[in-house]
Each structure stands twice: as C-alpha cells, then as structure tokens.
PDB file of C-alpha atoms in Angstrom:
ATOM      1  CA  UNK A   1      94.894  38.841  51.348  1.00  0.00           C
ATOM      2  CA  UNK A   2      98.864  39.505  53.604  1.00  0.00           C
ATOM      3  CA  UNK A   3      98.040  41.974  56.226  1.00  0.00           C
ATOM      4  CA  UNK A   4     101.030  44.232  54.866  1.00  0.00           C
ATOM      5  CA  UNK A   5      98.683  44.726  51.623  1.00  0.00           C
ATOM      6  CA  UNK A   6      96.282  46.588  53.892  1.00  0.00           C
ATOM      7  CA  UNK A   7      97.339  50.150  53.590  1.00  0.00           C
ATOM      8  CA  UNK A   8      96.749  53.123  55.759  1.00  0.00           C
ATOM      9  CA  UNK A   9      94.227  55.056  54.926  1.00  0.00           C
ATOM     10  CA  UNK A  10      92.270  52.451  52.976  1.00  0.00           C
ATOM     11  CA  UNK A  11      89.127  50.644  53.989  1.00  0.00           C
ATOM     12  CA  UNK A  12      88.367  47.478  53.880  1.00  0.00           C
ATOM     13  CA  UNK A  13      86.020  45.231  56.214  1.00  0.00           C
ATOM     14  CA  UNK A  14      86.970  43.312  60.170  1.00  0.00           C
ATOM     15  CA  UNK A  15      85.757  41.835  62.597  1.00  0.00           C
ATOM     16  CA  UNK A  16      84.908  43.115  65.631  1.00  0.00           C
ATOM     17  CA  UNK A  17      84.706  42.140  69.165  1.00  0.00           C
ATOM     18  CA  UNK A  18      80.939  39.843  69.078  1.00  0.00           C
ATOM     19  CA  UNK A  19      82.099  38.773  65.422  1.00  0.00           C
ATOM     20  CA  UNK A  20      80.309  41.121  62.869  1.00  0.00           C
ATOM     21  CA  UNK A  21      82.319  41.949  60.245  1.00  0.00           C
ATOM     22  CA  UNK A  22      82.365  46.234  60.135  1.00  0.00           C
ATOM     23  CA  UNK A  23      83.711  48.785  57.766  1.00  0.00           C
ATOM     24  CA  UNK A  24      87.075  50.265  58.872  1.00  0.00           C
ATOM     25  CA  UNK A  25      89.817  52.603  57.302  1.00  0.00           C
ATOM     26  CA  UNK A  26      93.599  51.045  58.448  1.00  0.00           C
ATOM     27  CA  UNK A  27      94.205  53.607  60.791  1.00  0.00           C
ATOM     28  CA  UNK A  28      98.911  51.582  61.062  1.00  0.00           C
ATOM     29  CA  UNK A  29     100.405  49.306  59.797  1.00  0.00           C
ATOM     30  CA  UNK A  30     103.336  47.635  61.542  1.00  0.00           C
ATOM     31  CA  UNK A  31     105.204  44.384  60.943  1.00  0.00           C
ATOM     32  CA  UNK A  32     103.025  42.590  63.463  1.00  0.00           C
ATOM     33  CA  UNK A  33      99.566  43.359  62.100  1.00  0.00           C
ATOM     34  CA  UNK A  34      97.394  46.231  60.767  1.00  0.00           C
ATOM     35  CA  UNK A  35      94.830  49.202  63.229  1.00  0.00           C
ATOM     36  CA  UNK A  36      91.916  49.627  62.124  1.00  0.00           C
ATOM     37  CA  UNK A  37      88.755  52.504  63.240  1.00  0.00           C
ATOM     38  CA  UNK A  38      85.797  51.016  62.193  1.00  0.00           C
ATOM     39  CA  UNK A  39      83.944  53.446  60.329  1.00  0.00           C
ATOM     40  CA  UNK A  40      81.084  55.584  63.017  1.00  0.00           C
ATOM     41  CA  UNK A  41      82.577  54.886  65.848  1.00  0.00           C
ATOM     42  CA  UNK A  42      84.874  56.441  68.507  1.00  0.00           C
ATOM     43  CA  UNK A  43      88.396  55.683  68.654  1.00  0.00           C
ATOM     44  CA  UNK A  44      88.148  53.299  71.743  1.00  0.00           C
ATOM     45  CA  UNK A  45      87.182  51.152  69.751  1.00  0.00           C
ATOM     46  CA  UNK A  46      90.314  50.517  67.500  1.00  0.00           C
ATOM     47  CA  UNK A  47      91.770  47.206  66.875  1.00  0.00           C
ATOM     48  CA  UNK A  48      95.014  46.168  66.494  1.00  0.00           C
ATOM     49  CA  UNK A  49      93.970  43.206  63.765  1.00  0.00           C
ATOM     50  CA  UNK A  50      97.248  40.419  63.691  1.00  0.00           C
ATOM     51  CA  UNK A  51      94.769  37.252  61.666  1.00  0.00           C
ATOM     52  CA  UNK A  52      94.630  37.931  58.227  1.00  0.00           C
ATOM     53  CA  UNK A  53      91.080  35.956  58.609  1.00  0.00           C
ATOM     54  CA  UNK A  54      90.436  38.971  60.933  1.00  0.00           C
ATOM     55  CA  UNK A  55      90.150  41.735  57.567  1.00  0.00           C
ATOM     56  CA  UNK A  56      88.334  42.038  54.465  1.00  0.00           C
ATOM     57  CA  UNK A  57      88.672  44.137  50.965  1.00  0.00           C
ATOM     58  CA  UNK A  58      85.634  45.438  51.281  1.00  0.00           C
ATOM     59  CA  UNK A  59      82.717  44.286  50.201  1.00  0.00           C
ATOM     60  CA  UNK A  60      78.720  45.116  49.281  1.00  0.00           C
ATOM     61  CA  UNK A  61      76.614  45.933  52.428  1.00  0.00           C
ATOM     62  CA  UNK A  62      73.084  46.423  53.527  1.00  0.00           C
ATOM     63  CA  UNK A  63      70.600  48.375  55.745  1.00  0.00           C
ATOM     64  CA  UNK A  64      73.057  50.618  57.341  1.00  0.00           C
ATOM     65  CA  UNK A  65      76.046  49.410  55.692  1.00  0.00           C
ATOM     66  CA  UNK A  66      78.075  48.966  58.888  1.00  0.00           C
ATOM     67  CA  UNK A  67      77.617  46.142  60.684  1.00  0.00           C
ATOM     68  CA  UNK A  68      76.783  42.346  59.013  1.00  0.00           C
ATOM     69  CA  UNK A  69      76.700  39.212  61.254  1.00  0.00           C
ATOM     70  CA  UNK A  70      77.925  36.248  59.352  1.00  0.00           C
ATOM     71  CA  UNK A  71      79.018  32.684  60.414  1.00  0.00           C
ATOM     72  CA  UNK A  72      83.018  32.008  61.608  1.00  0.00           C
ATOM     73  CA  UNK A  73      84.562  29.448  60.880  1.00  0.00           C
ATOM     74  CA  UNK A  74      85.917  27.605  63.499  1.00  0.00           C
ATOM     75  CA  UNK A  75      89.058  28.104  63.305  1.00  0.00           C
ATOM     76  CA  UNK A  76      88.843  32.359  64.147  1.00  0.00           C
ATOM     77  CA  UNK A  77      86.025  31.436  66.534  1.00  0.00           C
ATOM     78  CA  UNK A  78      89.516  29.828  68.606  1.00  0.00           C
ATOM     79  CA  UNK A  79      91.553  32.380  68.022  1.00  0.00           C
ATOM     80  CA  UNK A  80      89.199  35.385  69.297  1.00  0.00           C
ATOM     81  CA  UNK A  81      89.022  32.564  72.476  1.00  0.00           C
ATOM     82  CA  UNK A  82      92.415  32.118  72.217  1.00  0.00           C
ATOM     83  CA  UNK A  83      92.822  35.827  72.298  1.00  0.00           C
ATOM     84  CA  UNK A  84      90.146  37.073  74.712  1.00  0.00           C
ATOM     85  CA  UNK A  85      90.959  34.466  77.211  1.00  0.00           C
ATOM     86  CA  UNK A  86      94.572  35.630  77.121  1.00  0.00           C
ATOM     87  CA  UNK A  87      93.672  39.213  77.718  1.00  0.00           C
ATOM     88  CA  UNK A  88      91.277  38.641  81.069  1.00  0.00           C
ATOM     89  CA  UNK A  89      94.586  37.546  82.625  1.00  0.00           C
ATOM     90  CA  UNK A  90      96.608  40.403  81.858  1.00  0.00           C
ATOM     91  CA  UNK A  91      93.822  42.284  83.280  1.00  0.00           C
TER      92      UNK A  91
END
C-alpha cells in the first residue's frame, strides 16, 4: 500500500526501532512519508515512516495487542541498518 493512502487519524501497524510491528495512529502525512504515534507510547517515540514496507493496515493481534515480533525481510533489515548508521553520523 502506498504511503499516501495512510490518512491522518487512521490506524495502522508500523515497525518500531526494534523491528517489531506495533499498532499506531497516523498523525501527519507529507509528500516524503507519514509520521505515526505508537498507541500507548509517549510522543517521544513518534516515528516518521518513509518506506512503505515499514507500515501496513492493522492485522489481528494476540496478547497485549500492542507488539508482535515478526521476521523482517532482508530488504527491510538493510534499510534499518542504513537508516540508523546514517543517523549516528549526524549526532
């Protein structure tokens, strides 16, 4: 699904910093990505999603209903490695 299809206020699931799919709400939709607020988390954990592989429509959840660990494809894992290694140089 294209990022532009995730409208402000819609529920979704996005990959957090640990590579876990988490329930979230879209709070901003811009040309280069969407910003999500993870449900039940403080705003300091809000995240900008620029890769459509890191956000999806909600799926059925078990347990607490907030986090589900899934095996990420190598393409998504590599995008995280690149994203976080690039951010470390900016600090």
